[in-house]
XYZ file of C-alpha atoms in Angstrom:
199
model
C -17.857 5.593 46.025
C -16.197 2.339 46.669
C -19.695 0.645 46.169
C -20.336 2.624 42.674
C -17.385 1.376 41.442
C -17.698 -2.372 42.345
C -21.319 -1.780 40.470
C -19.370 -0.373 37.319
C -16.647 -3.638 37.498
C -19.764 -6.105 37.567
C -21.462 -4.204 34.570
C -17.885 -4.496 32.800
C -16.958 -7.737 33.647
C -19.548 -9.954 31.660
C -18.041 -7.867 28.195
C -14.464 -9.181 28.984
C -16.015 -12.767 29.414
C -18.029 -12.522 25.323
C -15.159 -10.914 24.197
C -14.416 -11.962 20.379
C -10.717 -12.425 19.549
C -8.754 -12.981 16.655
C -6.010 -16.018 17.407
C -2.592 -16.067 15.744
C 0.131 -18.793 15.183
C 3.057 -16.655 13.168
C 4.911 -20.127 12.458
C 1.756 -21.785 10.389
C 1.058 -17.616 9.070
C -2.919 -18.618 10.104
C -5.453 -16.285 12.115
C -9.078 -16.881 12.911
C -11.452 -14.946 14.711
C -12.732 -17.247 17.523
C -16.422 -16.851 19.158
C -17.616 -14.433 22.207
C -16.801 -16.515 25.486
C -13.924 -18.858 23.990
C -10.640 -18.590 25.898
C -7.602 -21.139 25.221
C -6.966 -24.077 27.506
C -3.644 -23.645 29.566
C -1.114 -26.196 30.004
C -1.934 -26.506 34.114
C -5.390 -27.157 32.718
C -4.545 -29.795 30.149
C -2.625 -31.243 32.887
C -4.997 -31.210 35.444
C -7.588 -32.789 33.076
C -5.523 -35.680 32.944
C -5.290 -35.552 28.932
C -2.209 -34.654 26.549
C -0.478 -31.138 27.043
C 0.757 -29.452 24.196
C 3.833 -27.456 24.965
C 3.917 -26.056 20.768
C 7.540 -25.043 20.219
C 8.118 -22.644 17.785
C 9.264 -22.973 14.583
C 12.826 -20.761 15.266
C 13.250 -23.151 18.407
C 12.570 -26.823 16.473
C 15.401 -26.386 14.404
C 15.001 -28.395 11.516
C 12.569 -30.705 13.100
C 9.059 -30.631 12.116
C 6.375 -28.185 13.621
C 3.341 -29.531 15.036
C 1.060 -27.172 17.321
C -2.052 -28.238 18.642
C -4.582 -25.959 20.689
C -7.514 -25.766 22.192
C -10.474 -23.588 23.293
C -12.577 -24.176 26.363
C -16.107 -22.063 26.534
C -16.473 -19.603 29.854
C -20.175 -19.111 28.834
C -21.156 -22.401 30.480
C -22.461 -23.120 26.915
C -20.315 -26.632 26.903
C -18.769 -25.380 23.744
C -15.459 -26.638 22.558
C -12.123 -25.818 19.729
C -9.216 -27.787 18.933
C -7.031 -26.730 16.282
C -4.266 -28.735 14.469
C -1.092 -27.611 12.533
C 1.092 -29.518 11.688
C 4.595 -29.839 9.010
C 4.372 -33.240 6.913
C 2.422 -35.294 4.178
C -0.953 -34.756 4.204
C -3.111 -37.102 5.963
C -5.592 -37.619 3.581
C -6.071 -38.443 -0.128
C -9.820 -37.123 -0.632
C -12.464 -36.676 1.278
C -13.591 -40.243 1.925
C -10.183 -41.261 3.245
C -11.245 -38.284 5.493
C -14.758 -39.165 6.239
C -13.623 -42.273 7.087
C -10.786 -41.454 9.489
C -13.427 -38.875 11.512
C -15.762 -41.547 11.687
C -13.341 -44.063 13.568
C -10.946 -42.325 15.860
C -14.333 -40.114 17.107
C -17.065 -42.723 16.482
C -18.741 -40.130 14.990
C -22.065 -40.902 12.764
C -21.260 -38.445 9.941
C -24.831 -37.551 8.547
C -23.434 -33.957 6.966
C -20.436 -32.972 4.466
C -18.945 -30.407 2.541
C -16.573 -29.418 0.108
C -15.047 -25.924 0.885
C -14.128 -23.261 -1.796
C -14.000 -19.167 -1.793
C -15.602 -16.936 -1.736
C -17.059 -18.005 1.319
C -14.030 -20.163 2.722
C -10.311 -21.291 2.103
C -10.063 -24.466 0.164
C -10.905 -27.375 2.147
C -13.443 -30.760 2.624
C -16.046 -30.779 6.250
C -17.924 -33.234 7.720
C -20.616 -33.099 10.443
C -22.301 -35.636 13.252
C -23.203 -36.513 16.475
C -21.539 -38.820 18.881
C -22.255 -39.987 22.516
C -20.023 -38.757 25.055
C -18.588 -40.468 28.238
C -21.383 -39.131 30.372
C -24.267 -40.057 27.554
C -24.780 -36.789 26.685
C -25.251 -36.429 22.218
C -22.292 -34.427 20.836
C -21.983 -32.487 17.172
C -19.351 -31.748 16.036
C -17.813 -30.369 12.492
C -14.204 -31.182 11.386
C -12.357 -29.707 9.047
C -9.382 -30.418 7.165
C -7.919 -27.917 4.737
C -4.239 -27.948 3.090
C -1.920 -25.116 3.879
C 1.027 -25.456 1.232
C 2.449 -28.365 -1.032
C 6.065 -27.858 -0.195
C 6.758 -27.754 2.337
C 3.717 -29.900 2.580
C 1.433 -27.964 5.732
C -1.893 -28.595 6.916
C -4.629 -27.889 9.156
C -7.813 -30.140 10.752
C -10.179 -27.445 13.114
C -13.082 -29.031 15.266
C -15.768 -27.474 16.434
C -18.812 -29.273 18.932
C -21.442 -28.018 21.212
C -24.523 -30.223 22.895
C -26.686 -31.119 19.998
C -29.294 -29.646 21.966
C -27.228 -26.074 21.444
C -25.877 -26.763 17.671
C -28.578 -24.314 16.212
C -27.288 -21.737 18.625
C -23.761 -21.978 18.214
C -23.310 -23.062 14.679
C -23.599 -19.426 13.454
C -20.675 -18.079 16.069
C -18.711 -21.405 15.061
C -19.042 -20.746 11.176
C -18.121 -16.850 11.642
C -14.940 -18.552 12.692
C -14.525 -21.124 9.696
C -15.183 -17.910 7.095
C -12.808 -15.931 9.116
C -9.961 -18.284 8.714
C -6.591 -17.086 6.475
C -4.274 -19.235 5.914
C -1.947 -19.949 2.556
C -3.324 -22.347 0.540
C -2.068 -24.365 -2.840
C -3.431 -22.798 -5.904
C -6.933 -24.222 -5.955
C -7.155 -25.854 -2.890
C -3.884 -28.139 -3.813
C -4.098 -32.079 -2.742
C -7.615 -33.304 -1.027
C -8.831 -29.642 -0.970
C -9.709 -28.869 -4.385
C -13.402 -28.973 -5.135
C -14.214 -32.703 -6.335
C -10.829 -34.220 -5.258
């Protein structure tokens, strides 16, 4: 019996790994629905990976300070897939979409050879670009950001990255642009500053 049941746990167990979840952050009212496998990082893993940790205090707790809250996704498939998320209370960073291009292209060193401006139906107001990189241990990185506004005042915002192996990007893309139609967020009447369509 004991054996039938350890079976029935291994059959099980792979489901709870490809599980698809839908992620929340009440303060910034957003949700997306993040791809099978994707689990967020912890802050004992951020620490032990030697980078930043983000502790992301809430909104009722920061007083009248302003709200930043940064997360990110690690992949359990072994699929070398990765999310980072960014809210954040203040001006917007960027003016347009070159001013955006521009600022993805130096802090990642990323060779932008895709873009996109973002409207409904198919997603919230927004501008993305798209390229490859080299990573510390040579291997070639894509990767998709995306910056989209979330109100005018106060004045809220988002940036969302997505990257895989370029090797992978045909297989993941689908799974990683599920996610990008699935976010909801508010958003300024058409798109407001640097998301409308042509800004």
């Amino acid at each position: 019996m004991r054996a039938v049941l350890a079976g029935l746990a291994l059959l099980l167990a792979p489901a709870v790994v490809v599980a698809q979840e839908t992620f929340r952050d009440p303060d910034f009212d957003f949700s997306m629905i993040t791809p099978p496998g994707m689990v967020l990082t912890t802050v004992a893993e951020q620490e032990a990976a030697g980078g930043p940790v983000f502790e992301n205090v809430s909104r009722a707790d920061a007083g009248d300070a302003p709200v930043v809250h940064t997360w990110v996704w690690r992949d359990l498939t072994g699929r070398d897939r990765n999310i980072s998320l960014l809210l954040r209370d203040g001006a917007f960073p960027f003016s347009g979409p070159d001013e955006f291009k521009d600022a993805v292209q130096t802090t990642m060193g990323l060779t932008v050879d895709g873009e996109q401006q973002l409207a409904p139906p198919d997603y919230r107001y927004g501008m993305r670009v798209e390229g490859t990189r080299v990573r510390g241990d040579g291997a070639v990185v894509r990767q998709t950001d995306v910056f989209m506004p979330i109100s005018v005042e106060p004045p809220r915002s988002l940036n969302l990255r997505f990257d895989a192996l370029d090797v992978d990007w045909t297989l993941v893309w689908p799974e990683f642009e599920k996610s990008l139609r699935s976010l909801d967020v508010p958003q300024p009447a058409a798109g407001g500053a640097g998301g409308a369509p042509g800004a």
